[in-house]
GROMACS .gro file of N, CA and C in nm:
model
  432
    1UNK      N    1   0.081  -0.115   0.000
    1UNK     CA    2   0.000   0.000   0.000
    1UNK      C    3   0.088   0.126   0.000
    2UNK      N    4   0.196   0.120   0.068
    2UNK     CA    5   0.286   0.233   0.069
    2UNK      C    6   0.332   0.266  -0.073
    3UNK      N    7   0.347   0.156  -0.139
    3UNK     CA    8   0.390   0.177  -0.276
    3UNK      C    9   0.280   0.245  -0.355
    4UNK      N   10   0.157   0.208  -0.333
    4UNK     CA   11   0.044   0.270  -0.403
    4UNK      C   12   0.032   0.416  -0.360
    5UNK      N   13   0.053   0.439  -0.233
    5UNK     CA   14   0.043   0.576  -0.184
    5UNK      C   15   0.154   0.662  -0.246
    6UNK      N   16   0.270   0.602  -0.257
    6UNK     CA   17   0.381   0.675  -0.316
    6UNK      C   18   0.351   0.702  -0.463
    7UNK      N   19   0.294   0.601  -0.527
    7UNK     CA   20   0.258   0.620  -0.668
    7UNK      C   21   0.150   0.725  -0.682
    8UNK      N   22   0.055   0.724  -0.587
    8UNK     CA   23  -0.053   0.823  -0.589
    8UNK      C   24   0.004   0.962  -0.568
    9UNK      N   25   0.099   0.976  -0.473
    9UNK     CA   26   0.161   1.106  -0.449
    9UNK      C   27   0.235   1.152  -0.574
   10UNK      N   28   0.306   1.054  -0.629
   10UNK     CA   29   0.382   1.087  -0.749
   10UNK      C   30   0.288   1.126  -0.862
   11UNK      N   31   0.176   1.054  -0.873
   11UNK     CA   32   0.078   1.085  -0.977
   11UNK      C   33   0.017   1.222  -0.952
   12UNK      N   34  -0.009   1.254  -0.823
   12UNK     CA   35  -0.064   1.386  -0.790
   12UNK      C   36   0.038   1.496  -0.826
   13UNK      N   37   0.164   1.471  -0.792
   13UNK     CA   38   0.267   1.569  -0.824
   13UNK      C   39   0.277   1.588  -0.976
   14UNK      N   40   0.271   1.476  -1.044
   14UNK     CA   41   0.277   1.484  -1.190
   14UNK      C   42   0.155   1.558  -1.242
   15UNK      N   43   0.036   1.530  -1.185
   15UNK     CA   44  -0.087   1.596  -1.227
   15UNK      C   45  -0.081   1.745  -1.195
   16UNK      N   46  -0.029   1.779  -1.074
   16UNK     CA   47  -0.017   1.920  -1.038
   16UNK      C   48   0.082   1.990  -1.131
   17UNK      N   49   0.192   1.921  -1.157
   17UNK     CA   50   0.291   1.977  -1.249
   17UNK      C   51   0.229   1.995  -1.388
   18UNK      N   52   0.151   1.896  -1.430
   18UNK     CA   53   0.085   1.904  -1.560
   18UNK      C   54  -0.016   2.017  -1.560
   19UNK      N   55  -0.090   2.033  -1.448
   19UNK     CA   56  -0.186   2.144  -1.438
   19UNK      C   57  -0.113   2.278  -1.444
   20UNK      N   58  -0.001   2.288  -1.373
   20UNK     CA   59   0.076   2.412  -1.374
   20UNK      C   60   0.125   2.442  -1.515
   21UNK      N   61   0.180   2.335  -1.577
   21UNK     CA   62   0.228   2.353  -1.714
   21UNK      C   63   0.113   2.387  -1.808
   22UNK      N   64  -0.002   2.324  -1.787
   22UNK     CA   65  -0.120   2.350  -1.871
   22UNK      C   66  -0.166   2.494  -1.853
   23UNK      N   67  -0.168   2.542  -1.729
   23UNK     CA   68  -0.206   2.682  -1.703
   23UNK      C   69  -0.107   2.778  -1.770
   24UNK      N   70   0.022   2.743  -1.755
   24UNK     CA   71   0.124   2.829  -1.816
   24UNK      C   72   0.109   2.830  -1.968
   25UNK      N   73   0.086   2.712  -2.025
   25UNK     CA   74   0.068   2.703  -2.170
   25UNK      C   75  -0.058   2.777  -2.212
   26UNK      N   76  -0.164   2.769  -2.133
   26UNK     CA   77  -0.289   2.842  -2.163
   26UNK      C   78  -0.264   2.992  -2.162
   27UNK      N   79  -0.187   3.040  -2.062
   27UNK     CA   80  -0.155   3.182  -2.056
   27UNK      C   81  -0.072   3.223  -2.178
   28UNK      N   82   0.028   3.140  -2.210
   28UNK     CA   83   0.112   3.170  -2.326
   28UNK      C   84   0.028   3.168  -2.453
   29UNK      N   85  -0.063   3.069  -2.462
   29UNK     CA   86  -0.150   3.060  -2.580
   29UNK      C   87  -0.239   3.183  -2.589
   30UNK      N   88  -0.295   3.228  -2.478
   30UNK     CA   89  -0.379   3.348  -2.478
   30UNK      C   90  -0.296   3.469  -2.519
   31UNK      N   91  -0.172   3.477  -2.468
   31UNK     CA   92  -0.084   3.589  -2.505
   31UNK      C   93  -0.053   3.585  -2.654
   32UNK      N   94  -0.021   3.466  -2.705
   32UNK     CA   95   0.010   3.451  -2.847
   32UNK      C   96  -0.113   3.482  -2.932
   33UNK      N   97  -0.232   3.438  -2.885
   33UNK     CA   98  -0.355   3.469  -2.959
   33UNK      C   99  -0.379   3.620  -2.962
   34UNK      N  100  -0.354   3.688  -2.851
   34UNK     CA  101  -0.368   3.834  -2.847
   34UNK      C  102  -0.270   3.900  -2.944
   35UNK      N  103  -0.144   3.851  -2.942
   35UNK     CA  104  -0.044   3.904  -3.033
   35UNK      C  105  -0.083   3.878  -3.178
   36UNK      N  106  -0.137   3.757  -3.204
   36UNK     CA  107  -0.181   3.722  -3.339
   36UNK      C  108  -0.294   3.815  -3.383
   37UNK      N  109  -0.388   3.840  -3.294
   37UNK     CA  110  -0.501   3.929  -3.327
   37UNK      C  111  -0.450   4.071  -3.356
   38UNK      N  112  -0.356   4.119  -3.275
   38UNK     CA  113  -0.299   4.251  -3.297
   38UNK      C  114  -0.223   4.254  -3.430
   39UNK      N  115  -0.149   4.146  -3.459
   39UNK     CA  116  -0.075   4.139  -3.585
   39UNK      C  117  -0.172   4.137  -3.703
   40UNK      N  118  -0.282   4.063  -3.690
   40UNK     CA  119  -0.382   4.060  -3.797
   40UNK      C  120  -0.442   4.199  -3.818
   41UNK      N  121  -0.466   4.272  -3.710
   41UNK     CA  122  -0.518   4.409  -3.723
   41UNK      C  123  -0.416   4.499  -3.793
   42UNK      N  124  -0.288   4.481  -3.756
   42UNK     CA  125  -0.184   4.559  -3.823
   42UNK      C  126  -0.176   4.524  -3.971
   43UNK      N  127  -0.194   4.395  -4.003
   43UNK     CA  128  -0.192   4.352  -4.143
   43UNK      C  129  -0.307   4.417  -4.218
   44UNK      N  130  -0.428   4.414  -4.158
   44UNK     CA  131  -0.544   4.478  -4.223
   44UNK      C  132  -0.519   4.627  -4.243
   45UNK      N  133  -0.467   4.691  -4.140
   45UNK     CA  134  -0.438   4.834  -4.149
   45UNK      C  135  -0.333   4.859  -4.257
   46UNK      N  136  -0.230   4.776  -4.259
   46UNK     CA  137  -0.124   4.792  -4.360
   46UNK      C  138  -0.179   4.768  -4.500
   47UNK      N  139  -0.265   4.668  -4.516
   47UNK     CA  140  -0.326   4.642  -4.647
   47UNK      C  141  -0.411   4.759  -4.691
   48UNK      N  142  -0.484   4.820  -4.597
   48UNK     CA  143  -0.565   4.938  -4.631
   48UNK      C  144  -0.474   5.053  -4.672
   49UNK      N  145  -0.363   5.070  -4.600
   49UNK     CA  146  -0.269   5.176  -4.635
   49UNK      C  147  -0.205   5.149  -4.771
   50UNK      N  148  -0.175   5.021  -4.797
   50UNK     CA  149  -0.118   4.985  -4.928
   50UNK      C  150  -0.215   5.021  -5.039
   51UNK      N  151  -0.342   4.985  -5.020
   51UNK     CA  152  -0.444   5.018  -5.120
   51UNK      C  153  -0.454   5.168  -5.138
   52UNK      N  154  -0.452   5.240  -5.027
   52UNK     CA  155  -0.459   5.387  -5.033
   52UNK      C  156  -0.338   5.443  -5.107
   53UNK      N  157  -0.220   5.391  -5.076
   53UNK     CA  158  -0.098   5.437  -5.143
   53UNK      C  159  -0.099   5.402  -5.291
   54UNK      N  160  -0.153   5.284  -5.326
   54UNK     CA  161  -0.163   5.247  -5.467
   54UNK      C  162  -0.254   5.344  -5.541
   55UNK      N  163  -0.367   5.381  -5.476
   55UNK     CA  164  -0.457   5.480  -5.537
   55UNK      C  165  -0.386   5.614  -5.554
   56UNK      N  166  -0.314   5.656  -5.450
   56UNK     CA  167  -0.240   5.782  -5.458
   56UNK      C  168  -0.134   5.775  -5.568
   57UNK      N  169  -0.068   5.660  -5.578
   57UNK     CA  170   0.034   5.642  -5.682
   57UNK      C  171  -0.028   5.652  -5.820
   58UNK      N  172  -0.146   5.594  -5.836
   58UNK     CA  173  -0.216   5.602  -5.965
   58UNK      C  174  -0.249   5.747  -5.998
   59UNK      N  175  -0.299   5.820  -5.899
   59UNK     CA  176  -0.334   5.961  -5.919
   59UNK      C  177  -0.208   6.042  -5.952
   60UNK      N  178  -0.101   6.019  -5.876
   60UNK     CA  179   0.024   6.090  -5.900
   60UNK      C  180   0.078   6.056  -6.039
   61UNK      N  181   0.063   5.929  -6.079
   61UNK     CA  182   0.106   5.890  -6.214
   61UNK      C  183   0.030   5.966  -6.321
   62UNK      N  184  -0.102   5.980  -6.302
   62UNK     CA  185  -0.182   6.056  -6.398
   62UNK      C  186  -0.141   6.203  -6.399
   63UNK      N  187  -0.117   6.258  -6.282
   63UNK     CA  188  -0.073   6.398  -6.274
   63UNK      C  189   0.061   6.413  -6.344
   64UNK      N  190   0.151   6.317  -6.323
   64UNK     CA  191   0.282   6.322  -6.387
   64UNK      C  192   0.269   6.319  -6.538
   65UNK      N  193   0.181   6.230  -6.589
   65UNK     CA  194   0.160   6.224  -6.734
   65UNK      C  195   0.107   6.357  -6.785
   66UNK      N  196   0.013   6.414  -6.711
   66UNK     CA  197  -0.044   6.544  -6.750
   66UNK      C  198   0.065   6.652  -6.751
   67UNK      N  199   0.150   6.651  -6.649
   67UNK     CA  200   0.259   6.749  -6.642
   67UNK      C  201   0.359   6.729  -6.755
   68UNK      N  202   0.384   6.603  -6.790
   68UNK     CA  203   0.476   6.576  -6.901
   68UNK      C  204   0.420   6.630  -7.032
   69UNK      N  205   0.288   6.611  -7.052
   69UNK     CA  206   0.223   6.664  -7.172
   69UNK      C  207   0.231   6.816  -7.171
   70UNK      N  208   0.202   6.876  -7.056
   70UNK     CA  209   0.209   7.022  -7.044
   70UNK      C  210   0.351   7.072  -7.070
   71UNK      N  211   0.449   7.000  -7.018
   71UNK     CA  212   0.588   7.039  -7.040
   71UNK      C  213   0.622   7.032  -7.188
   72UNK      N  214   0.577   6.926  -7.255
   72UNK     CA  215   0.605   6.912  -7.398
   72UNK      C  216   0.542   7.027  -7.476
   73UNK      N  217   0.417   7.061  -7.440
   73UNK     CA  218   0.351   7.173  -7.508
   73UNK      C  219   0.427   7.303  -7.481
   74UNK      N  220   0.471   7.322  -7.356
   74UNK     CA  221   0.546   7.443  -7.321
   74UNK      C  222   0.678   7.448  -7.399
   75UNK      N  223   0.743   7.333  -7.412
   75UNK     CA  224   0.868   7.329  -7.489
   75UNK      C  225   0.843   7.363  -7.635
   76UNK      N  226   0.730   7.315  -7.689
   76UNK     CA  227   0.696   7.349  -7.827
   76UNK      C  228   0.673   7.499  -7.841
   77UNK      N  229   0.602   7.557  -7.743
   77UNK     CA  230   0.579   7.702  -7.747
   77UNK      C  231   0.710   7.778  -7.737
   78UNK      N  232   0.800   7.730  -7.652
   78UNK     CA  233   0.931   7.795  -7.640
   78UNK      C  234   1.004   7.791  -7.773
   79UNK      N  235   1.000   7.676  -7.840
   79UNK     CA  236   1.065   7.666  -7.971
   79UNK      C  237   1.000   7.759  -8.071
   80UNK      N  238   0.866   7.766  -8.068
   80UNK     CA  239   0.796   7.859  -8.157
   80UNK      C  240   0.837   8.003  -8.127
   81UNK      N  241   0.846   8.037  -7.998
   81UNK     CA  242   0.886   8.173  -7.961
   81UNK      C  243   1.029   8.202  -8.005
   82UNK      N  244   1.116   8.102  -7.993
   82UNK     CA  245   1.255   8.121  -8.037
   82UNK      C  246   1.259   8.148  -8.187
   83UNK      N  247   1.180   8.070  -8.263
   83UNK     CA  248   1.175   8.091  -8.407
   83UNK      C  249   1.119   8.228  -8.439
   84UNK      N  250   1.012   8.264  -8.370
   84UNK     CA  251   0.950   8.395  -8.392
   84UNK      C  252   1.047   8.507  -8.355
   85UNK      N  253   1.120   8.489  -8.245
   85UNK     CA  254   1.218   8.590  -8.203
   85UNK      C  255   1.328   8.604  -8.308
   86UNK      N  256   1.373   8.491  -8.362
   86UNK     CA  257   1.476   8.495  -8.466
   86UNK      C  258   1.424   8.571  -8.588
   87UNK      N  259   1.300   8.540  -8.630
   87UNK     CA  260   1.240   8.611  -8.744
   87UNK      C  261   1.228   8.761  -8.716
   88UNK      N  262   1.185   8.794  -8.594
   88UNK     CA  263   1.170   8.935  -8.558
   88UNK      C  264   1.305   9.006  -8.556
   89UNK      N  265   1.410   8.937  -8.512
   89UNK     CA  266   1.543   8.998  -8.513
   89UNK      C  267   1.587   9.028  -8.655
   90UNK      N  268   1.558   8.933  -8.747
   90UNK     CA  269   1.594   8.955  -8.888
   90UNK      C  270   1.517   9.074  -8.942
   91UNK      N  271   1.387   9.080  -8.910
   91UNK     CA  272   1.305   9.192  -8.957
   91UNK      C  273   1.353   9.324  -8.896
   92UNK      N  274   1.393   9.320  -8.768
   92UNK     CA  275   1.444   9.441  -8.703
   92UNK      C  276   1.570   9.491  -8.772
   93UNK      N  277   1.661   9.398  -8.803
   93UNK     CA  278   1.784   9.440  -8.871
   93UNK      C  279   1.752   9.501  -9.006
   94UNK      N  280   1.657   9.440  -9.079
   94UNK     CA  281   1.619   9.495  -9.209
   94UNK      C  282   1.557   9.633  -9.192
   95UNK      N  283   1.471   9.649  -9.090
   95UNK     CA  284   1.408   9.778  -9.065
   95UNK      C  285   1.513   9.882  -9.025
   96UNK      N  286   1.610   9.842  -8.945
   96UNK     CA  287   1.717   9.935  -8.906
   96UNK      C  288   1.797   9.979  -9.028
   97UNK      N  289   1.825   9.885  -9.119
   97UNK     CA  290   1.898   9.920  -9.241
   97UNK      C  291   1.816  10.019  -9.324
   98UNK      N  292   1.685   9.990  -9.336
   98UNK     CA  293   1.599  10.082  -9.412
   98UNK      C  294   1.595  10.218  -9.345
   99UNK      N  295   1.593  10.221  -9.211
   99UNK     CA  296   1.590  10.348  -9.139
   99UNK      C  297   1.718  10.428  -9.163
  100UNK      N  298   1.832  10.359  -9.163
  100UNK     CA  299   1.960  10.427  -9.189
  100UNK      C  300   1.960  10.485  -9.330
  101UNK      N  301   1.914  10.404  -9.426
  101UNK     CA  302   1.908  10.451  -9.565
  101UNK      C  303   1.812  10.570  -9.575
  102UNK      N  304   1.697  10.559  -9.508
  102UNK     CA  305   1.599  10.668  -9.512
  102UNK      C  306   1.656  10.795  -9.450
  103UNK      N  307   1.730  10.782  -9.340
  103UNK     CA  308   1.792  10.899  -9.277
  103UNK      C  309   1.892  10.964  -9.371
  104UNK      N  310   1.970  10.882  -9.441
  104UNK     CA  311   2.066  10.937  -9.537
  104UNK      C  312   1.992  11.010  -9.649
  105UNK      N  313   1.882  10.948  -9.696
  105UNK     CA  314   1.806  11.012  -9.803
  105UNK      C  315   1.744  11.143  -9.755
  106UNK      N  316   1.696  11.145  -9.630
  106UNK     CA  317   1.639  11.268  -9.575
  106UNK      C  318   1.745  11.377  -9.572
  107UNK      N  319   1.867  11.342  -9.531
  107UNK     CA  320   1.974  11.442  -9.530
  107UNK      C  321   2.002  11.494  -9.670
  108UNK      N  322   2.007  11.399  -9.766
  108UNK     CA  323   2.033  11.440  -9.905
  108UNK      C  324   1.921  11.530  -9.954
  109UNK      N  325   1.797  11.487  -9.932
  109UNK     CA  326   1.683  11.566  -9.977
  109UNK      C  327   1.677  11.701  -9.907
  110UNK      N  328   1.713  11.703  -9.778
  110UNK     CA  329   1.713  11.827  -9.703
  110UNK      C  330   1.816  11.924  -9.761
  111UNK      N  331   1.934  11.874  -9.793
  111UNK     CA  332   2.036  11.959  -9.854
  111UNK      C  333   1.988  12.010  -9.990
  112UNK      N  334   1.927  11.917 -10.066
  112UNK     CA  335   1.878  11.957 -10.198
  112UNK      C  336   1.767  12.061 -10.184
  113UNK      N  337   1.679  12.043 -10.086
  113UNK     CA  338   1.571  12.139 -10.063
  113UNK      C  339   1.629  12.275 -10.025
  114UNK      N  340   1.728  12.273  -9.933
  114UNK     CA  341   1.792  12.399  -9.894
  114UNK      C  342   1.855  12.468 -10.015
  115UNK      N  343   1.921  12.389 -10.099
  115UNK     CA  344   1.984  12.446 -10.218
  115UNK      C  345   1.878  12.505 -10.311
  116UNK      N  346   1.769  12.434 -10.329
  116UNK     CA  347   1.663  12.483 -10.418
  116UNK      C  348   1.595  12.607 -10.359
  117UNK      N  349   1.575  12.608 -10.226
  117UNK     CA  350   1.516  12.726 -10.164
  117UNK      C  351   1.609  12.847 -10.181
  118UNK      N  352   1.739  12.823 -10.162
  118UNK     CA  353   1.835  12.932 -10.184
  118UNK      C  354   1.831  12.980 -10.330
  119UNK      N  355   1.826  12.884 -10.423
  119UNK     CA  356   1.818  12.919 -10.564
  119UNK      C  357   1.690  12.998 -10.592
  120UNK      N  358   1.576  12.951 -10.534
  120UNK     CA  359   1.448  13.020 -10.553
  120UNK      C  360   1.455  13.161 -10.497
  121UNK      N  361   1.515  13.177 -10.379
  121UNK     CA  362   1.528  13.310 -10.319
  121UNK      C  363   1.610  13.402 -10.410
  122UNK      N  364   1.722  13.350 -10.461
  122UNK     CA  365   1.806  13.431 -10.550
  122UNK      C  366   1.729  13.467 -10.678
  123UNK      N  367   1.655  13.370 -10.731
  123UNK     CA  368   1.578  13.397 -10.854
  123UNK      C  369   1.469  13.500 -10.827
  124UNK      N  370   1.405  13.493 -10.709
  124UNK     CA  371   1.303  13.594 -10.674
  124UNK      C  372   1.366  13.732 -10.662
  125UNK      N  373   1.485  13.736 -10.602
  125UNK     CA  374   1.556  13.864 -10.590
  125UNK      C  375   1.588  13.920 -10.730
  126UNK      N  376   1.633  13.830 -10.818
  126UNK     CA  377   1.662  13.873 -10.955
  126UNK      C  378   1.534  13.924 -11.022
  127UNK      N  379   1.426  13.849 -11.002
  127UNK     CA  380   1.298  13.888 -11.062
  127UNK      C  381   1.253  14.024 -11.009
  128UNK      N  382   1.268  14.043 -10.878
  128UNK     CA  383   1.230  14.170 -10.816
  128UNK      C  384   1.316  14.283 -10.873
  129UNK      N  385   1.446  14.256 -10.883
  129UNK     CA  386   1.536  14.357 -10.938
  129UNK      C  387   1.498  14.390 -11.083
  130UNK      N  388   1.468  14.285 -11.162
  130UNK     CA  389   1.430  14.307 -11.302
  130UNK      C  390   1.299  14.383 -11.310
  131UNK      N  391   1.203  14.344 -11.223
  131UNK     CA  392   1.073  14.415 -11.223
  131UNK      C  393   1.092  14.561 -11.186
  132UNK      N  394   1.173  14.585 -11.083
  132UNK     CA  395   1.199  14.723 -11.042
  132UNK      C  396   1.268  14.800 -11.154
  133UNK      N  397   1.363  14.733 -11.218
  133UNK     CA  398   1.435  14.796 -11.329
  133UNK      C  399   1.340  14.825 -11.445
  134UNK      N  400   1.251  14.728 -11.474
  134UNK     CA  401   1.155  14.748 -11.583
  134UNK      C  402   1.057  14.861 -11.548
  135UNK      N  403   1.014  14.865 -11.421
  135UNK     CA  404   0.923  14.971 -11.379
  135UNK      C  405   0.990  15.109 -11.393
  136UNK      N  406   1.114  15.115 -11.349
  136UNK     CA  407   1.183  15.245 -11.360
  136UNK      C  408   1.207  15.281 -11.507
  137UNK      N  409   1.238  15.181 -11.588
  137UNK     CA  410   1.259  15.208 -11.731
  137UNK      C  411   1.127  15.249 -11.794
  138UNK      N  412   1.020  15.182 -11.763
  138UNK     CA  413   0.889  15.216 -11.817
  138UNK      C  414   0.848  15.356 -11.772
  139UNK      N  415   0.880  15.389 -11.647
  139UNK     CA  416   0.846  15.521 -11.595
  139UNK      C  417   0.926  15.627 -11.668
  140UNK      N  418   1.050  15.598 -11.698
  140UNK     CA  419   1.131  15.694 -11.772
  140UNK      C  420   1.076  15.712 -11.913
  141UNK      N  421   1.033  15.600 -11.972
  141UNK     CA  422   0.982  15.607 -12.108
  141UNK      C  423   0.848  15.680 -12.114
  142UNK      N  424   0.767  15.664 -12.018
  142UNK     CA  425   0.636  15.729 -12.019
  142UNK      C  426   0.643  15.867 -11.957
  143UNK      N  427   0.747  15.898 -11.898
  143UNK     CA  428   0.767  16.029 -11.843
  143UNK      C  429   0.716  16.047 -11.702
  144UNK      N  430   0.699  15.955 -11.629
  144UNK     CA  431   0.657  15.970 -11.489
  144UNK      C  432   0.771  15.993 -11.404
   0.00000   0.00000   0.00000
């Protein structure tokens, strides 16, 4: 009987040890289950953020494409403006040359006008002198 009692004590100790280990394992399992639940929540949250970021990436991609198209159009306008500026510079140089030529012609014409006005003045003086001379001669002839 002592042997049975010893076996019973040993069985009780083993059962108590098993209960202790079972309780400890249950606590660890509950802790791991809580951690698993928290990890699953983080995964769901991360998946939602991934989806949100993918949507944002799609939108940013579309904006980038739009900006690239706008940049290309702006570059085309810049090239058009450069061409237009080049044409305008050529036209400006031609206009400046014409202006220089016109200024020279104005000087020439001005000198010619001055010369002709001087000639006209001298001719009028001659005419006046001749008229005065003719009047005095006519007066002498008619006796006035």
